[in-house]
Amino acid sequence: MSIVKEIQEALAVLSVPEKAEFFPRFFKTGKGEYGEGDLFLGVTVPDQRSVAKEYFSKINLEELSILLSSKYHEHRLTALFILVSKFEKTKDKALKEEVVAFYLNHLPYVNNWDLVDSSCYKILGRYAYENQKDNLLIELSESEEMWHKRIAVVGTMHYIKKGSFDLIKEFVTRNLKHPHDLMHKANGWLLREMGNKNEAELISYLNQYYKEMPRTCLRYAIEKLDEDLRQDYLKGRV
């Protein structure tokens, strides 16, 4: 039996029919958050991580490509958990670059909320930051494809963890007028995390741009601020 079939069968054993029926409704399949036609097995994320942990060292990138191109959401997410493990657990620079190239070559399959948020900042964000390759994320941010923009935005999470905010602020400012609410959520989430790291930095940014922010973006951005300050921003009285 091939390693891909082993992983698929391991996931099938963990599937729950009730969850498979519930996930598409809960995750708004076909309405922007997940791709039209995505299939669900009904396997929880902890179970997927467990399978990924067992198999990440046994599967090569060529085989992983088969798993990542599956129509089943859990196959693709498990493949990305495996890819993240391959990136994080090697000190071989050439292998890290191979993983990054693989990720970039398979972007068409990284096309929903879970897949982006579970993988991109741990691979692209870390690689771009540690190798001073901001242009890798900047080029994605300039794409017309919404998920490429979101990958660029979420990729900067590693920058936030390191206390580097310039690229985050540039991406958020550039996407304030994006037509899709998912980008507004992403922008607000990033700003909130920036505020967790440095509240003064967030307040300085908000004071300059909050009036231009879509309400979704603003609500996420101010979520962790004091109640009085949140109300001031929402009412426009700062």
Coordinates of N, CA and C in Angstrom, one line a residue:
M1 N 0.8 -1.2 0.0 CA 0.0 0.0 0.0 C 0.9 1.2 0.0
S2 N 0.6 2.2 -0.8 CA 1.3 3.5 -0.9 C 1.1 4.3 0.4
I3 N 2.1 5.1 0.7 CA 2.0 6.0 1.9 C 0.8 6.9 1.9
V4 N 0.5 7.4 0.6 CA -0.7 8.3 0.5 C -1.9 7.5 0.9
K5 N -2.1 6.3 0.4 CA -3.2 5.5 0.7 C -3.3 5.2 2.2
E6 N -2.1 5.0 2.8 CA -2.1 4.7 4.3 C -2.7 5.9 5.0
I7 N -2.2 7.1 4.6 CA -2.7 8.3 5.3 C -4.2 8.5 5.1
Q8 N -4.6 8.3 3.9 CA -6.0 8.5 3.6 C -6.9 7.5 4.4
E9 N -6.4 6.3 4.5 CA -7.2 5.3 5.3 C -7.1 5.6 6.8
A10 N -6.0 6.1 7.2 CA -5.9 6.5 8.7 C -6.9 7.6 9.0
L11 N -7.1 8.5 8.0 CA -8.1 9.6 8.2 C -9.5 9.1 8.1
A12 N -9.7 8.2 7.2 CA -11.0 7.6 7.0 C -11.5 6.9 8.3
V13 N -10.6 6.2 9.0 CA -11.0 5.5 10.2 C -11.4 6.5 11.3
L14 N -10.8 7.7 11.2 CA -11.1 8.7 12.2 C -12.3 9.6 11.9
S15 N -12.9 9.4 10.7 CA -14.0 10.3 10.2 C -15.3 10.0 11.0
V16 N -16.1 11.0 11.1 CA -17.4 10.9 11.8 C -18.4 11.5 10.8
P17 N -19.4 10.6 10.3 CA -20.3 11.1 9.3 C -21.1 12.3 9.7
E18 N -21.5 12.4 11.0 CA -22.2 13.6 11.4 C -21.4 14.9 11.2
K19 N -20.1 14.8 11.5 CA -19.2 16.0 11.3 C -19.1 16.3 9.8
A20 N -19.0 15.2 9.0 CA -18.8 15.4 7.6 C -20.0 16.2 7.0
E21 N -21.2 16.0 7.5 CA -22.4 16.7 7.1 C -22.5 18.1 7.7
F22 N -21.9 18.3 8.9 CA -22.0 19.5 9.6 C -21.0 20.6 9.1
F23 N -19.8 20.1 8.8 CA -18.7 21.0 8.4 C -19.0 21.9 7.2
P24 N -19.6 21.4 6.1 CA -19.9 22.3 5.0 C -20.8 23.4 5.3
R25 N -21.8 23.1 6.2 CA -22.7 24.1 6.5 C -22.1 25.2 7.5
F26 N -21.3 24.7 8.4 CA -20.7 25.5 9.4 C -19.6 26.4 8.8
F27 N -18.9 25.9 7.8 CA -17.8 26.6 7.2 C -18.2 27.3 5.9
K28 N -19.5 27.4 5.6 CA -20.0 28.2 4.5 C -19.3 27.9 3.2
T29 N -19.3 26.6 2.9 CA -18.7 26.1 1.7 C -19.3 26.8 0.5
G30 N -18.5 27.3 -0.4 CA -19.0 28.0 -1.6 C -19.3 29.4 -1.4
K31 N -19.1 30.0 -0.2 CA -19.4 31.4 0.0 C -18.2 32.2 0.4
G32 N -17.1 31.7 -0.1 CA -15.9 32.5 0.1 C -14.9 31.9 1.1
E33 N -15.4 31.3 2.2 CA -14.4 30.7 3.1 C -13.8 29.4 2.7
Y34 N -14.6 28.6 2.0 CA -14.2 27.3 1.5 C -14.6 27.2 0.0
G35 N -13.8 26.4 -0.7 CA -14.1 26.3 -2.2 C -15.3 25.5 -2.5
E36 N -16.0 25.9 -3.5 CA -17.2 25.2 -4.0 C -16.7 23.8 -4.4
G37 N -17.4 22.8 -4.0 CA -17.0 21.4 -4.4 C -16.1 20.7 -3.4
D38 N -15.6 21.4 -2.4 CA -14.8 20.8 -1.3 C -15.6 19.7 -0.6
L39 N -14.9 18.6 -0.4 CA -15.5 17.5 0.3 C -15.0 17.4 1.7
F40 N -15.8 16.9 2.7 CA -15.3 16.7 4.1 C -15.5 15.3 4.6
L41 N -14.5 14.8 5.3 CA -14.6 13.5 5.9 C -15.2 13.6 7.3
G42 N -15.0 14.7 8.0 CA -15.5 14.9 9.3 C -14.4 14.4 10.3
V43 N -13.2 14.8 10.1 CA -12.0 14.4 11.0 C -11.6 15.7 11.7
T44 N -11.5 15.6 13.0 CA -11.1 16.8 13.8 C -9.7 17.2 13.6
V45 N -9.4 18.5 13.8 CA -8.0 19.0 13.7 C -7.0 18.2 14.5
P46 N -7.3 18.0 15.8 CA -6.4 17.2 16.6 C -6.0 15.8 16.1
D47 N -7.1 15.2 15.5 CA -6.8 13.9 14.9 C -5.9 14.0 13.6
Q48 N -6.2 15.1 12.9 CA -5.3 15.3 11.7 C -3.9 15.6 12.1
R49 N -3.7 16.3 13.1 CA -2.3 16.6 13.6 C -1.7 15.3 14.1
S50 N -2.4 14.5 14.7 CA -1.9 13.2 15.2 C -1.4 12.3 14.0
V51 N -2.2 12.3 12.9 CA -1.8 11.5 11.7 C -0.6 12.2 11.1
A52 N -0.6 13.5 11.0 CA 0.6 14.2 10.4 C 1.9 13.9 11.2
K53 N 1.8 13.9 12.5 CA 2.9 13.6 13.4 C 3.5 12.2 13.1
E54 N 2.6 11.3 12.8 CA 3.0 9.9 12.6 C 3.7 9.7 11.2
Y55 N 3.2 10.5 10.2 CA 3.7 10.2 8.9 C 4.6 11.3 8.2
F56 N 4.9 12.4 8.9 CA 5.6 13.5 8.2 C 7.0 13.0 7.8
S57 N 7.6 12.1 8.5 CA 9.0 11.7 8.2 C 9.0 10.6 7.1
K58 N 7.8 10.0 6.9 CA 7.7 8.8 6.0 C 7.3 9.2 4.6
I59 N 6.8 10.4 4.4 CA 6.3 10.8 3.0 C 7.2 11.8 2.4
N60 N 7.4 11.6 1.1 CA 8.3 12.6 0.4 C 7.3 13.7 -0.3
L61 N 8.0 14.7 -0.8 CA 7.2 15.8 -1.4 C 6.4 15.4 -2.6
E62 N 6.9 14.5 -3.4 CA 6.1 14.1 -4.6 C 4.8 13.4 -4.1
E63 N 4.9 12.5 -3.1 CA 3.7 11.9 -2.6 C 2.8 12.9 -1.9
L64 N 3.4 13.8 -1.2 CA 2.6 14.8 -0.5 C 1.8 15.7 -1.5
S65 N 2.3 15.8 -2.7 CA 1.6 16.6 -3.7 C 0.3 15.9 -4.1
I66 N 0.2 14.6 -4.1 CA -1.0 13.9 -4.3 C -2.0 14.1 -3.2
L67 N -1.6 14.1 -2.0 CA -2.5 14.3 -0.8 C -3.0 15.8 -0.8
L68 N -2.1 16.7 -1.2 CA -2.5 18.1 -1.1 C -3.4 18.5 -2.3
S69 N -3.5 17.7 -3.3 CA -4.4 18.0 -4.5 C -5.7 17.4 -4.3
S70 N -6.0 16.7 -3.2 CA -7.2 16.0 -3.0 C -8.4 17.0 -2.9
K71 N -9.6 16.5 -3.2 CA -10.8 17.3 -3.0 C -11.2 17.3 -1.6
Y72 N -10.7 16.4 -0.8 CA -11.1 16.3 0.6 C -10.3 17.3 1.5
H73 N -11.0 18.1 2.2 CA -10.4 19.2 3.0 C -9.4 18.6 4.0
E74 N -9.8 17.5 4.6 CA -8.9 17.0 5.7 C -7.6 16.4 5.1
H75 N -7.7 15.9 3.8 CA -6.4 15.4 3.2 C -5.5 16.6 3.0
R76 N -6.0 17.7 2.5 CA -5.2 18.8 2.2 C -4.6 19.5 3.5
L77 N -5.5 19.6 4.5 CA -5.0 20.2 5.7 C -3.9 19.3 6.4
T78 N -4.2 18.0 6.4 CA -3.2 17.1 6.9 C -1.8 17.2 6.2
A79 N -1.9 17.3 4.8 CA -0.7 17.5 4.0 C 0.0 18.7 4.4
L80 N -0.7 19.8 4.7 CA 0.0 21.0 5.1 C 0.6 20.9 6.5
F81 N -0.1 20.2 7.4 CA 0.5 20.0 8.7 C 1.8 19.2 8.6
I82 N 1.8 18.2 7.7 CA 3.0 17.5 7.4 C 4.1 18.4 6.8
L83 N 3.7 19.2 5.9 CA 4.7 20.2 5.3 C 5.3 21.1 6.3
V84 N 4.5 21.6 7.2 CA 5.0 22.5 8.3 C 6.0 21.7 9.1
S85 N 5.7 20.5 9.5 CA 6.6 19.7 10.3 C 7.9 19.5 9.6
K86 N 7.9 19.2 8.3 CA 9.1 19.0 7.5 C 9.9 20.3 7.6
F87 N 9.3 21.5 7.5 CA 10.0 22.7 7.5 C 10.6 23.0 8.9
E88 N 9.8 22.8 9.9 CA 10.2 23.2 11.2 C 11.3 22.2 11.8
K89 N 11.3 21.0 11.4 CA 12.1 20.0 12.1 C 13.4 19.7 11.3
T90 N 13.7 20.5 10.3 CA 15.0 20.3 9.6 C 15.8 21.5 9.7
K91 N 17.1 21.3 9.8 CA 18.1 22.5 9.9 C 18.8 22.6 8.5
D92 N 18.4 21.8 7.6 CA 19.0 21.8 6.3 C 18.4 22.9 5.4
K93 N 19.2 23.9 5.1 CA 18.7 25.1 4.4 C 18.1 24.7 3.1
A94 N 18.8 23.8 2.4 CA 18.3 23.4 1.0 C 17.0 22.7 1.1
L95 N 16.7 21.9 2.2 CA 15.4 21.3 2.3 C 14.3 22.3 2.6
K96 N 14.7 23.3 3.5 CA 13.8 24.4 3.8 C 13.3 25.1 2.5
E97 N 14.3 25.4 1.7 CA 14.0 26.1 0.4 C 13.2 25.2 -0.5
E98 N 13.4 23.9 -0.5 CA 12.6 23.0 -1.3 C 11.2 23.0 -0.8
V99 N 11.0 23.0 0.5 CA 9.6 23.1 1.1 C 8.9 24.4 0.7
V100 N 9.6 25.5 0.8 CA 9.0 26.8 0.4 C 8.7 26.8 -1.1
A101 N 9.5 26.3 -1.9 CA 9.2 26.2 -3.4 C 8.0 25.3 -3.6
F102 N 7.9 24.2 -2.9 CA 6.8 23.3 -3.0 C 5.5 24.0 -2.6
Y103 N 5.6 24.7 -1.5 CA 4.4 25.5 -1.0 C 3.9 26.5 -2.1
L104 N 4.9 27.3 -2.6 CA 4.5 28.3 -3.7 C 4.0 27.6 -4.9
N105 N 4.5 26.5 -5.3 CA 4.0 25.8 -6.5 C 2.7 25.1 -6.3
H106 N 2.2 25.0 -5.1 CA 0.9 24.4 -4.8 C -0.1 25.4 -4.2
L107 N 0.1 26.7 -4.5 CA -0.8 27.7 -4.0 C -2.3 27.4 -4.4
P108 N -2.5 26.9 -5.6 CA -3.9 26.7 -6.0 C -4.7 25.8 -5.0
Y109 N -4.0 25.0 -4.2 CA -4.6 24.1 -3.3 C -4.7 24.7 -1.9
V110 N -4.0 25.8 -1.7 CA -4.1 26.5 -0.4 C -5.1 27.6 -0.5
N111 N -6.4 27.3 -0.5 CA -7.4 28.2 -1.0 C -8.6 28.3 0.0
N112 N -8.4 28.1 1.3 CA -9.4 28.4 2.2 C -8.8 28.8 3.5
W113 N -9.7 29.3 4.4 CA -9.3 29.9 5.7 C -8.4 29.0 6.5
D114 N -8.8 27.7 6.7 CA -8.0 26.8 7.5 C -6.7 26.5 6.9
L115 N -6.6 26.3 5.6 CA -5.4 25.9 5.0 C -4.4 27.1 5.0
V116 N -4.8 28.3 4.8 CA -3.9 29.4 4.9 C -3.4 29.6 6.3
D117 N -4.4 29.7 7.3 CA -4.0 30.1 8.6 C -3.2 29.0 9.3
S118 N -3.3 27.8 8.9 CA -2.6 26.7 9.5 C -1.2 26.5 9.0
S119 N -0.8 27.2 7.9 CA 0.4 26.9 7.3 C 1.3 28.0 6.9
C120 N 0.7 29.1 6.4 CA 1.6 30.1 5.6 C 2.5 30.8 6.5
Y121 N 2.1 31.3 7.7 CA 3.1 32.1 8.5 C 4.2 31.2 9.1
K122 N 3.9 29.9 9.2 CA 4.8 28.9 9.8 C 5.9 28.6 8.7
I123 N 5.5 28.7 7.5 CA 6.5 28.4 6.4 C 6.9 29.7 5.7
L124 N 6.1 30.3 4.9 CA 6.5 31.5 4.2 C 6.9 32.6 5.1
G125 N 6.1 32.9 6.1 CA 6.4 34.0 7.0 C 7.7 33.9 7.7
R126 N 8.0 32.7 8.2 CA 9.2 32.4 8.9 C 10.4 32.5 7.9
Y127 N 10.2 31.9 6.8 CA 11.3 31.9 5.8 C 11.6 33.3 5.3
A128 N 10.5 34.1 5.0 CA 10.7 35.4 4.5 C 11.4 36.3 5.6
Y129 N 11.0 36.2 6.8 CA 11.6 37.0 7.9 C 13.1 36.6 8.1
E130 N 13.3 35.3 8.3 CA 14.7 34.9 8.6 C 15.7 35.1 7.5
N131 N 15.2 35.2 6.2 CA 16.1 35.3 5.1 C 16.0 36.7 4.4
Q132 N 15.3 37.6 5.1 CA 15.1 39.0 4.6 C 14.6 39.0 3.2
K133 N 13.5 38.2 3.0 CA 12.9 38.1 1.7 C 11.4 38.6 1.7
D134 N 11.3 39.9 2.2 CA 10.0 40.5 2.2 C 9.3 40.5 0.9
N135 N 10.1 40.6 -0.2 CA 9.5 40.6 -1.5 C 8.6 39.4 -1.8
L136 N 9.0 38.3 -1.2 CA 8.2 37.0 -1.4 C 6.7 37.3 -1.0
L137 N 6.6 37.9 0.2 CA 5.2 38.2 0.6 C 4.6 39.4 -0.1
I138 N 5.4 40.4 -0.5 CA 4.9 41.6 -1.2 C 4.3 41.2 -2.5
E139 N 5.0 40.3 -3.2 CA 4.5 39.9 -4.5 C 3.2 39.2 -4.4
L140 N 3.0 38.4 -3.4 CA 1.7 37.7 -3.1 C 0.6 38.7 -2.8
S141 N 1.0 39.7 -2.0 CA 0.0 40.8 -1.6 C -0.5 41.6 -2.8
E142 N 0.3 41.6 -3.9 CA -0.1 42.4 -5.1 C -0.9 41.5 -6.1
S143 N -1.1 40.3 -5.8 CA -1.9 39.4 -6.6 C -3.4 39.8 -6.6
E144 N -4.1 39.5 -7.7 CA -5.5 39.7 -7.8 C -6.3 38.6 -7.1
E145 N -5.6 37.5 -6.8 CA -6.3 36.4 -6.1 C -6.4 36.7 -4.6
M146 N -7.6 36.6 -4.1 CA -7.8 37.0 -2.7 C -7.0 36.1 -1.7
W147 N -6.9 34.8 -2.0 CA -6.2 33.9 -1.1 C -4.7 34.2 -1.1
H148 N -4.2 34.6 -2.2 CA -2.8 35.0 -2.2 C -2.6 36.2 -1.3
K149 N -3.5 37.2 -1.4 CA -3.4 38.3 -0.5 C -3.5 37.9 1.0
R150 N -4.4 37.0 1.2 CA -4.5 36.6 2.6 C -3.3 35.8 3.1
I151 N -2.7 35.0 2.2 CA -1.5 34.3 2.6 C -0.4 35.3 2.9
A152 N -0.3 36.4 2.1 CA 0.7 37.5 2.4 C 0.5 38.1 3.7
V153 N -0.8 38.5 4.0 CA -1.2 39.1 5.2 C -0.9 38.2 6.4
V154 N -1.4 37.0 6.4 CA -1.2 36.1 7.5 C 0.2 35.7 7.7
G155 N 1.0 35.7 6.6 CA 2.4 35.3 6.6 C 3.2 36.3 7.5
T156 N 2.7 37.5 7.7 CA 3.4 38.5 8.5 C 3.3 38.2 10.0
M157 N 2.4 37.2 10.4 CA 2.3 36.9 11.8 C 3.7 36.6 12.4
H158 N 4.6 36.0 11.7 CA 5.9 35.7 12.3 C 6.6 37.0 12.5
Y159 N 6.4 38.0 11.7 CA 7.0 39.3 11.9 C 6.5 39.9 13.2
I160 N 5.2 39.8 13.4 CA 4.6 40.3 14.7 C 5.3 39.7 15.9
K161 N 5.4 38.3 15.8 CA 6.1 37.6 16.9 C 7.5 38.2 17.2
K162 N 8.1 38.7 16.2 CA 9.5 39.2 16.3 C 9.5 40.7 16.6
G163 N 8.3 41.3 16.7 CA 8.2 42.7 17.0 C 8.5 43.6 15.8
S164 N 8.3 43.1 14.6 CA 8.6 43.9 13.3 C 7.2 44.2 12.7
F165 N 6.8 45.5 12.6 CA 5.5 45.8 12.2 C 5.3 46.6 10.9
D166 N 6.4 47.0 10.3 CA 6.3 47.9 9.1 C 5.5 47.2 8.0
L167 N 5.9 45.9 7.7 CA 5.2 45.2 6.6 C 3.7 45.0 6.9
I168 N 3.4 44.7 8.2 CA 2.0 44.5 8.5 C 1.2 45.7 8.2
K169 N 1.7 46.8 8.7 CA 1.0 48.1 8.5 C 0.8 48.4 7.0
E170 N 1.9 48.1 6.3 CA 1.8 48.4 4.8 C 0.7 47.6 4.2
F171 N 0.6 46.3 4.5 CA -0.4 45.4 3.9 C -1.8 45.8 4.3
V172 N -2.0 46.1 5.6 CA -3.3 46.4 6.1 C -3.8 47.7 5.4
T173 N -2.9 48.7 5.3 CA -3.3 50.0 4.7 C -3.7 49.8 3.3
R174 N -2.9 48.9 2.6 CA -3.1 48.7 1.2 C -4.5 48.0 0.9
N175 N -4.9 47.2 1.9 CA -6.1 46.4 1.7 C -7.4 46.9 2.5
L176 N -7.3 48.1 3.0 CA -8.4 48.6 3.7 C -9.7 48.7 2.9
K177 N -9.6 48.9 1.6 CA -10.7 49.0 0.7 C -11.0 47.8 0.0
H178 N -10.4 46.7 0.4 CA -10.7 45.4 -0.3 C -12.2 45.0 -0.2
P179 N -12.8 44.5 -1.3 CA -14.2 44.3 -1.3 C -14.7 43.1 -0.5
H180 N -13.8 42.2 -0.1 CA -14.3 41.0 0.6 C -14.1 41.1 2.1
D181 N -15.1 40.7 2.9 CA -15.1 40.8 4.3 C -14.0 39.9 4.9
L182 N -13.7 38.8 4.3 CA -12.6 37.9 4.8 C -11.3 38.7 4.9
M183 N -11.0 39.6 4.0 CA -9.8 40.4 4.1 C -9.9 41.3 5.2
H184 N -11.0 41.9 5.5 CA -11.2 42.8 6.6 C -11.0 42.1 7.9
K185 N -11.5 40.8 8.0 CA -11.2 40.0 9.2 C -9.7 39.8 9.4
A186 N -9.0 39.4 8.3 CA -7.6 39.1 8.3 C -6.8 40.4 8.8
N187 N -7.2 41.5 8.2 CA -6.5 42.8 8.6 C -6.7 43.1 10.1
G188 N -8.0 43.0 10.5 CA -8.3 43.3 11.9 C -7.6 42.3 12.9
W189 N -7.5 41.0 12.5 CA -6.9 40.0 13.3 C -5.4 40.3 13.5
L190 N -4.8 40.7 12.3 CA -3.3 41.1 12.4 C -3.1 42.3 13.3
L191 N -3.9 43.3 13.2 CA -3.8 44.5 14.0 C -3.9 44.2 15.5
R192 N -4.9 43.3 15.8 CA -5.1 42.9 17.2 C -3.9 42.2 17.7
E193 N -3.3 41.3 16.9 CA -2.1 40.6 17.4 C -0.9 41.6 17.5
M194 N -0.9 42.6 16.6 CA 0.2 43.6 16.8 C 0.0 44.4 18.1
G195 N -1.3 44.7 18.4 CA -1.6 45.4 19.7 C -1.2 44.5 20.9
N196 N -1.4 43.2 20.8 CA -1.0 42.3 21.9 C 0.5 42.4 22.2
K197 N 1.2 42.6 21.1 CA 2.7 42.7 21.2 C 3.1 44.1 21.6
N198 N 2.4 45.1 21.1 CA 2.8 46.5 21.4 C 1.6 47.4 21.2
E199 N 0.9 47.6 22.3 CA -0.4 48.4 22.2 C -0.2 49.8 21.7
A200 N 0.9 50.4 22.1 CA 1.1 51.8 21.7 C 1.3 51.9 20.1
E201 N 1.9 50.8 19.5 CA 2.0 50.8 18.1 C 0.6 50.7 17.4
L202 N -0.3 49.8 18.0 CA -1.6 49.7 17.5 C -2.4 51.0 17.6
I203 N -2.3 51.6 18.7 CA -3.1 52.9 18.9 C -2.6 54.0 18.0
S204 N -1.3 54.1 17.8 CA -0.7 55.0 16.8 C -1.3 54.8 15.4
Y205 N -1.4 53.5 15.0 CA -1.9 53.2 13.7 C -3.4 53.5 13.6
L206 N -4.1 53.1 14.6 CA -5.6 53.3 14.6 C -5.9 54.8 14.6
N207 N -5.2 55.6 15.3 CA -5.4 57.1 15.3 C -5.3 57.7 13.9
Q208 N -4.5 57.0 13.1 CA -4.3 57.5 11.7 C -5.3 57.0 10.8
Y209 N -5.7 55.7 11.0 CA -6.5 55.1 9.9 C -7.9 54.6 10.3
Y210 N -8.3 54.7 11.6 CA -9.5 54.0 12.0 C -10.7 54.4 11.3
K211 N -10.8 55.7 10.9 CA -12.0 56.2 10.2 C -12.2 55.6 8.9
E212 N -11.1 55.1 8.3 CA -11.1 54.5 6.9 C -11.4 53.0 7.0
M213 N -11.3 52.4 8.2 CA -11.4 51.0 8.3 C -12.9 50.5 8.2
P214 N -13.1 49.4 7.4 CA -14.4 48.8 7.5 C -14.7 48.4 8.9
R215 N -15.9 48.3 9.3 CA -16.3 48.1 10.7 C -15.8 46.7 11.1
T216 N -15.8 45.7 10.2 CA -15.3 44.4 10.6 C -13.9 44.4 11.0
C217 N -13.1 45.1 10.2 CA -11.6 45.2 10.5 C -11.4 45.9 11.8
L218 N -12.1 47.0 12.0 CA -12.0 47.8 13.3 C -12.4 47.0 14.5
R219 N -13.5 46.3 14.4 CA -13.9 45.5 15.6 C -12.9 44.4 16.0
Y220 N -12.3 43.8 15.0 CA -11.3 42.8 15.3 C -10.0 43.5 15.9
A221 N -9.7 44.6 15.3 CA -8.4 45.3 15.7 C -8.5 45.8 17.2
I222 N -9.7 46.2 17.6 CA -9.8 46.8 19.0 C -10.3 45.8 20.0
E223 N -10.4 44.6 19.6 CA -11.0 43.6 20.5 C -10.4 43.5 21.9
K224 N -9.1 43.6 22.0 CA -8.4 43.5 23.2 C -8.1 44.8 24.0
L225 N -8.5 45.9 23.4 CA -8.3 47.2 24.1 C -9.3 47.4 25.2
D226 N -9.1 48.3 26.1 CA -10.0 48.6 27.2 C -11.4 49.0 26.6
E227 N -12.4 48.7 27.4 CA -13.8 49.0 26.9 C -14.0 50.4 26.5
D228 N -13.6 51.4 27.3 CA -13.8 52.8 27.0 C -13.1 53.2 25.7
L229 N -11.9 52.7 25.5 CA -11.2 53.0 24.3 C -11.9 52.4 23.1
R230 N -12.3 51.2 23.3 CA -13.1 50.5 22.2 C -14.3 51.4 21.8
Q231 N -15.0 51.8 22.7 CA -16.2 52.6 22.4 C -15.9 53.9 21.8
D232 N -14.8 54.5 22.2 CA -14.3 55.8 21.6 C -14.1 55.6 20.1
Y233 N -13.4 54.5 19.8 CA -13.1 54.2 18.3 C -14.4 53.9 17.6
L234 N -15.2 53.1 18.1 CA -16.5 52.7 17.4 C -17.4 54.0 17.2
K235 N -17.4 54.9 18.1 CA -18.2 56.0 18.0 C -17.5 57.2 17.3
G236 N -16.3 57.0 17.0 CA -15.6 58.1 16.3 C -15.2 59.3 17.1
R237 N -15.0 59.1 18.4 CA -14.8 60.2 19.3 C -13.3 60.3 19.8
V238 N -12.4 59.6 19.1 CA -11.0 59.7 19.6 C -10.5 61.1 19.2

